[in-house]
PDB file of C-alpha atoms in Angstrom:
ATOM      1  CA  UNK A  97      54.925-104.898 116.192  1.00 56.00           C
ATOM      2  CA  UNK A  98      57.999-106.639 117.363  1.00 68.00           C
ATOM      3  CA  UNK A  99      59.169-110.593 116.299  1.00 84.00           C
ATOM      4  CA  UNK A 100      61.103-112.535 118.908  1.00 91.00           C
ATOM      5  CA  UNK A 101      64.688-113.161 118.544  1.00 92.00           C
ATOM      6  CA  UNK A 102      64.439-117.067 118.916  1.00 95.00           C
ATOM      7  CA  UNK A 103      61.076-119.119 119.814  1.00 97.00           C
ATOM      8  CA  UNK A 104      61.751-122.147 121.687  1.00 97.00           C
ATOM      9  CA  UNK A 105      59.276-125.243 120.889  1.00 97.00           C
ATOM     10  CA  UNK A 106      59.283-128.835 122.425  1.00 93.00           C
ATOM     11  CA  UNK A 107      57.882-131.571 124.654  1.00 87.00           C
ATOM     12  CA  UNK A 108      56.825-130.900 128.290  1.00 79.00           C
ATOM     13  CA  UNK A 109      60.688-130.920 130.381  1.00 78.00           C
ATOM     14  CA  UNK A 110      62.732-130.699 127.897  1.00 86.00           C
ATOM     15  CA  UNK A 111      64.501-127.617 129.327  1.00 88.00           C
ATOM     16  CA  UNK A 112      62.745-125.080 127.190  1.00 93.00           C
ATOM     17  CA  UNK A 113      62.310-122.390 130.221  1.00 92.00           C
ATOM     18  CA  UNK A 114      66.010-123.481 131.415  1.00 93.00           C
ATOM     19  CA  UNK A 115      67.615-122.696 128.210  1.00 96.00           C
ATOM     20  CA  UNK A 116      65.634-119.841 127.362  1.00 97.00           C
ATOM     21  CA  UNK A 117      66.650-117.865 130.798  1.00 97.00           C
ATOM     22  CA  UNK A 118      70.417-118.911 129.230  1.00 96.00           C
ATOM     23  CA  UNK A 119      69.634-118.055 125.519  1.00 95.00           C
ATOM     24  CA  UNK A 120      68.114-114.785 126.540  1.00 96.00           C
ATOM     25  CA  UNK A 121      71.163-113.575 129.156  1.00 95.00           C
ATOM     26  CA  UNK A 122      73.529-115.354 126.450  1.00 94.00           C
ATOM     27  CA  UNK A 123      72.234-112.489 123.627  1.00 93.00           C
ATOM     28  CA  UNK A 124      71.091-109.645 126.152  1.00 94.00           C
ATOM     29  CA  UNK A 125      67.527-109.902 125.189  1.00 95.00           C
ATOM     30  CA  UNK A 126      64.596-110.872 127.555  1.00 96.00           C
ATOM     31  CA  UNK A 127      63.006-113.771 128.327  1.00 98.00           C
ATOM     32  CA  UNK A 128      58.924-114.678 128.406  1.00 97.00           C
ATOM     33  CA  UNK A 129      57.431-117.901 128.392  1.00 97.00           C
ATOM     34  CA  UNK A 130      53.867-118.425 127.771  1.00 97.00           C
ATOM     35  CA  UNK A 131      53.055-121.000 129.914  1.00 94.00           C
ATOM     36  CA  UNK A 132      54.272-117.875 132.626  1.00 96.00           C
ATOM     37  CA  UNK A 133      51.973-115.650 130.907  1.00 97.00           C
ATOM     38  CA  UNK A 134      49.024-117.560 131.357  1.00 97.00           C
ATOM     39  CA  UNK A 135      49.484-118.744 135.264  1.00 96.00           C
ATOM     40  CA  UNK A 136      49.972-115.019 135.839  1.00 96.00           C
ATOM     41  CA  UNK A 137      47.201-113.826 133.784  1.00 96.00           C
ATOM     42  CA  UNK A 138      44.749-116.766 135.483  1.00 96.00           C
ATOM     43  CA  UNK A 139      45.575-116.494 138.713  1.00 96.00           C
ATOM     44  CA  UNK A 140      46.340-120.543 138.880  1.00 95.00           C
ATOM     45  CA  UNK A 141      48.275-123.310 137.916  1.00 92.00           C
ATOM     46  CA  UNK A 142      47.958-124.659 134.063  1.00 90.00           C
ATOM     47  CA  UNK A 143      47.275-128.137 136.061  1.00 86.00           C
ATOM     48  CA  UNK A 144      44.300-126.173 138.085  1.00 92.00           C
ATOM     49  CA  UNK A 145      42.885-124.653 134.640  1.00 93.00           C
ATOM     50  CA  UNK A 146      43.496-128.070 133.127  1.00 87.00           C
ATOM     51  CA  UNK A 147      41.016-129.556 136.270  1.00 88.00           C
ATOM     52  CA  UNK A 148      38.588-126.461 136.452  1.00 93.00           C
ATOM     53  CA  UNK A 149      37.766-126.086 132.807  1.00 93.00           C
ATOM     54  CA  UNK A 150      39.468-128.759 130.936  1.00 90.00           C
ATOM     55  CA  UNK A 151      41.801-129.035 128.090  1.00 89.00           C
ATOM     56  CA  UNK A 152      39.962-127.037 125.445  1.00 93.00           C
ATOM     57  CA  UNK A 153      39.701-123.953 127.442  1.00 94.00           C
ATOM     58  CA  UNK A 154      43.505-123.744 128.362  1.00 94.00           C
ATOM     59  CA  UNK A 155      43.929-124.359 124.436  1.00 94.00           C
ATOM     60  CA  UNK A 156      41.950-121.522 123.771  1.00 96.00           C
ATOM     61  CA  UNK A 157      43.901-118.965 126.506  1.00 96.00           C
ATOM     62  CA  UNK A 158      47.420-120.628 125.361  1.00 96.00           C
ATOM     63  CA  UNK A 159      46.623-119.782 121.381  1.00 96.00           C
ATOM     64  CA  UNK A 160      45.868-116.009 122.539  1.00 97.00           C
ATOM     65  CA  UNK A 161      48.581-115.825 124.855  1.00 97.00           C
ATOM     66  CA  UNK A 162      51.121-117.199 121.812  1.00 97.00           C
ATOM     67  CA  UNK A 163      49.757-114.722 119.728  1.00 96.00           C
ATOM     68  CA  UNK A 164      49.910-112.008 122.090  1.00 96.00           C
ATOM     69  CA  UNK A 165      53.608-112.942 122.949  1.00 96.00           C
ATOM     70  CA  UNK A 166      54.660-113.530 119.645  1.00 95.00           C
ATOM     71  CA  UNK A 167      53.461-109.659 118.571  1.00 94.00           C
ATOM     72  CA  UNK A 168      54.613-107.825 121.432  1.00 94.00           C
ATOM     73  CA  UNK A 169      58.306-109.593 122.372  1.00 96.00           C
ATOM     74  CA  UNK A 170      61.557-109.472 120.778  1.00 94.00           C
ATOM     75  CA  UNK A 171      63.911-111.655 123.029  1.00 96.00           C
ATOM     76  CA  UNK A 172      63.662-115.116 123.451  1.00 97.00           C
ATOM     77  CA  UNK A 173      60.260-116.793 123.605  1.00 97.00           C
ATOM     78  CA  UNK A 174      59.604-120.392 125.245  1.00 97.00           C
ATOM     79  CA  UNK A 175      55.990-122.035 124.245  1.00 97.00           C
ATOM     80  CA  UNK A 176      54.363-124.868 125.931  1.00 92.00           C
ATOM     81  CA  UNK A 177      54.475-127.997 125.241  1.00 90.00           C
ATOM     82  CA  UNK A 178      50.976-128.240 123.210  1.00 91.00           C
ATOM     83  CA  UNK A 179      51.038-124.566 121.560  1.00 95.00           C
ATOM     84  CA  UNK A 180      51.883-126.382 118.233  1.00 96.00           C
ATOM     85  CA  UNK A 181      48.824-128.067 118.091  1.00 93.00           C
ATOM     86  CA  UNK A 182      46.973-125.027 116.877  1.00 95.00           C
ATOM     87  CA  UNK A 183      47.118-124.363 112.985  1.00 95.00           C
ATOM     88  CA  UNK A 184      46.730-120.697 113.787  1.00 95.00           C
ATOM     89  CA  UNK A 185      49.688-120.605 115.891  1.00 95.00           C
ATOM     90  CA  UNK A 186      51.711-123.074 113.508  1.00 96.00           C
ATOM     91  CA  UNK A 187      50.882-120.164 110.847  1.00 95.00           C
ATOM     92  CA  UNK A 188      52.299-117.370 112.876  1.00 94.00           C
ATOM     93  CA  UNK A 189      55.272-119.227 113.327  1.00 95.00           C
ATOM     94  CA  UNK A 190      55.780-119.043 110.216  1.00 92.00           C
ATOM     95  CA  UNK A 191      59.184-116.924 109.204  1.00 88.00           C
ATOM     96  CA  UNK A 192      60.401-117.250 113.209  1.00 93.00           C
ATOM     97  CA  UNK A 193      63.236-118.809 113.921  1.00 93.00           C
ATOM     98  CA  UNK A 194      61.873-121.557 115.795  1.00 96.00           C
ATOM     99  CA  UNK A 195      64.414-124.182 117.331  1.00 96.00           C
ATOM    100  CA  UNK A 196      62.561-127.673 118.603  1.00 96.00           C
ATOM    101  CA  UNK A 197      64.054-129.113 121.423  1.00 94.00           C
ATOM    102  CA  UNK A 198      64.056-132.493 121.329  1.00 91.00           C
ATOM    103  CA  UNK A 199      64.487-135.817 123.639  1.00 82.00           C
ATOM    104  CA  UNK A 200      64.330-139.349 123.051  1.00 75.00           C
ATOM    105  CA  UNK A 201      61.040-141.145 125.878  1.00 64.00           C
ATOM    106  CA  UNK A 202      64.083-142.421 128.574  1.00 64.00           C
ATOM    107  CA  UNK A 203      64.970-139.172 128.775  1.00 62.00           C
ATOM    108  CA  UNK A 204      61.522-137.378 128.932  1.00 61.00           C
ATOM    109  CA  UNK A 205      60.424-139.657 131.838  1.00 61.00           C
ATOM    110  CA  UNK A 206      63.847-139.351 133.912  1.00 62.00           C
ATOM    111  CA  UNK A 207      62.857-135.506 133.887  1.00 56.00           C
ATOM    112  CA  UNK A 208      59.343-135.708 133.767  1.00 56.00           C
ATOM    113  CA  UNK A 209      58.922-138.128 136.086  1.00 55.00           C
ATOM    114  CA  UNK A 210      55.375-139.056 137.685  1.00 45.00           C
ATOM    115  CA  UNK A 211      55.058-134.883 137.966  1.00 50.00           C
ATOM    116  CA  UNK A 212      51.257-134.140 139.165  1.00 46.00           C
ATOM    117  CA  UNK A 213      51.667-130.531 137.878  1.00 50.00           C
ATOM    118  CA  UNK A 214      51.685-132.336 134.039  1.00 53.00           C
ATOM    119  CA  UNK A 215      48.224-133.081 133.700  1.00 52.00           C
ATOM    120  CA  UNK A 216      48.541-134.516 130.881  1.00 51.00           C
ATOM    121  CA  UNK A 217      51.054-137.292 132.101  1.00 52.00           C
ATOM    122  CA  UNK A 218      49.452-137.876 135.002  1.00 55.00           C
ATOM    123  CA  UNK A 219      48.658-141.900 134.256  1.00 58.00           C
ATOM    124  CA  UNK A 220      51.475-144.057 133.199  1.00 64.00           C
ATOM    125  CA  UNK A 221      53.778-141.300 131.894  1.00 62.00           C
ATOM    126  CA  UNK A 222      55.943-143.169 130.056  1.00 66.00           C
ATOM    127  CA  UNK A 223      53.457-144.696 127.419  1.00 73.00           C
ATOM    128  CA  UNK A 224      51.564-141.102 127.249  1.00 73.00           C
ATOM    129  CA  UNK A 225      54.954-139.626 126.336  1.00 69.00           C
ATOM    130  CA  UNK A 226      54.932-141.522 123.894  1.00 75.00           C
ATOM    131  CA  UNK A 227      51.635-140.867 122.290  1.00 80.00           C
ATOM    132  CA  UNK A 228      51.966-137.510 122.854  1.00 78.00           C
ATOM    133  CA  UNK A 229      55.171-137.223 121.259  1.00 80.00           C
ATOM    134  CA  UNK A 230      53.596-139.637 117.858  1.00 84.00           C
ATOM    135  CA  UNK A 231      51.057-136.717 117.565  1.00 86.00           C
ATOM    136  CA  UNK A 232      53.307-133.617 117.772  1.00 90.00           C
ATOM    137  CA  UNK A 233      56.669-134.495 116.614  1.00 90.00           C
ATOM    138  CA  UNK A 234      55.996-133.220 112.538  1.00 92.00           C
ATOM    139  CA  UNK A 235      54.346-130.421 114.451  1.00 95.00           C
ATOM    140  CA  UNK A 236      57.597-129.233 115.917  1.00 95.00           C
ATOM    141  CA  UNK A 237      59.305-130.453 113.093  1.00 94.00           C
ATOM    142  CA  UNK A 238      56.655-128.599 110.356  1.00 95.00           C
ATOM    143  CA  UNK A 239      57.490-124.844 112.534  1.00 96.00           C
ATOM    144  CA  UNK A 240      61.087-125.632 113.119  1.00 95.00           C
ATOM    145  CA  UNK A 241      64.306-123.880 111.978  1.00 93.00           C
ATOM    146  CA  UNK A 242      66.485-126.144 113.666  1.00 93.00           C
ATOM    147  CA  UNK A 243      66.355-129.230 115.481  1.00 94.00           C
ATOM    148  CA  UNK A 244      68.548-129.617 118.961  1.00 95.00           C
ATOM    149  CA  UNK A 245      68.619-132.714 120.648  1.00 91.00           C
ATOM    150  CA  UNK A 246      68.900-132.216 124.430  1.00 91.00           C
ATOM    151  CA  UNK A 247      69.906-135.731 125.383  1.00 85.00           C
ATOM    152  CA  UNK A 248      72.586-136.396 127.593  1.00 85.00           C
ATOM    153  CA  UNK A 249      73.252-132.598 127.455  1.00 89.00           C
ATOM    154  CA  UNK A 250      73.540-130.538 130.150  1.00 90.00           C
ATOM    155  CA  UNK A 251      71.366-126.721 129.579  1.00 92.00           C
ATOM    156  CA  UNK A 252      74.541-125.105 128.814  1.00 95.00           C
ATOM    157  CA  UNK A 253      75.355-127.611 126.259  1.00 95.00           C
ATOM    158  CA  UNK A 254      71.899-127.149 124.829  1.00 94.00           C
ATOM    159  CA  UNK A 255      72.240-123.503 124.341  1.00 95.00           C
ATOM    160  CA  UNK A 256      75.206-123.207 122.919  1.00 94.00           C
ATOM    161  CA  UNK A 257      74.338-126.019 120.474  1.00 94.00           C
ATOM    162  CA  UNK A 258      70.909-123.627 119.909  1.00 94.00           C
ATOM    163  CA  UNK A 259      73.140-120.691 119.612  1.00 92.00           C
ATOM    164  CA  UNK A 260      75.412-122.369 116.677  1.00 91.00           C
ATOM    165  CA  UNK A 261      72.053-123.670 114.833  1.00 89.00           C
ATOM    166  CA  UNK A 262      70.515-120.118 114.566  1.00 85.00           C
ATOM    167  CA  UNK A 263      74.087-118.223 114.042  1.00 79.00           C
ATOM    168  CA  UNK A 264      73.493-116.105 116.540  1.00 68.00           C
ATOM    169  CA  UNK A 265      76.187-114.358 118.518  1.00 62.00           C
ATOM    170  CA  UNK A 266      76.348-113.687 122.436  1.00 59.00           C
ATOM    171  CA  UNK A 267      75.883-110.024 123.394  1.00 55.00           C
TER     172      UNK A 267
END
């Protein structure tokens, strides 16, 4: 049983995959995301599973694919956006060192966008940002070590900025 070196947590585009790629090549250590894990493992998009089956059974493969990640890696780890939501997963993240990535709505929707592969923003983005954000921001705050704001910063920024919150030190 392994732990990951750093677990990334955060809204949908805030660069989690993007700054874990640099994170992990940053320390040596690998890189999975979970979101990844589950397109490969399905066969199909998370928008596709999201049409097919619905929000409740992507839940249900994201909370085993967390669990399954957070057991067998020990690099850097990305989640998606809605892992969080799950107290089960909330409790294994318990003891990581979890860093939230966080961004302000103007920021969320410049990246973001009108993107049809986020289901769940799919109909005016900006005010389901929003809501979104008003139920999971003590989430990420309640499982993180360390809070980096990614606004106005470019990925590189970001990581280094991660890097100095968690004290660790490039490879």
């Amino acid at each position: 049983m392994s732990t990951p070196l750093v677990v990334l947590v955060g809204p949908m585009g805030v660069g989690k995959s993007t700054v874990g790629r640099l994170l992990a090549e940053r320390l040596g250590t690998g890189y999975r995301d979970t979101d990844e894990d589950i397109v490969s493992a399905q066969g199909r998009t998370i928008a596709e599973i999201f049409v097919d089956e619905g929000e409740p059974a992507f839940r249900a493969l994201e909370k085993q694919a967390v669990r399954t990640a957070l057991a067998e890696h020990d690099g850097v780890l990305a989640l998606g956006g809605g892992a969080i939501l799950d107290a089960d997963t909330r409790g294994l993240l318990a003891g990581q060192r979890v860093v939230y990535l966080s961004m302000d709505v103007d920021e969320a929707v410049r990246r973001t966008g009108l993107n049809v592969a986020r289901p769940l923003l799919a109909v005016n983005p900006r005010k389901q940002w929003r809501e979104l954000m008003e139920a999971r921001r003590h989430l990420y705050e309640e499982v993180a070590t360390v809070v980096v704001a990614t606004d106005g910063r470019t990925p590189e920024e970001v990581t280094q900025a991660a890097l100095d919150a968690v004290e660790l030190k490039e490879a």
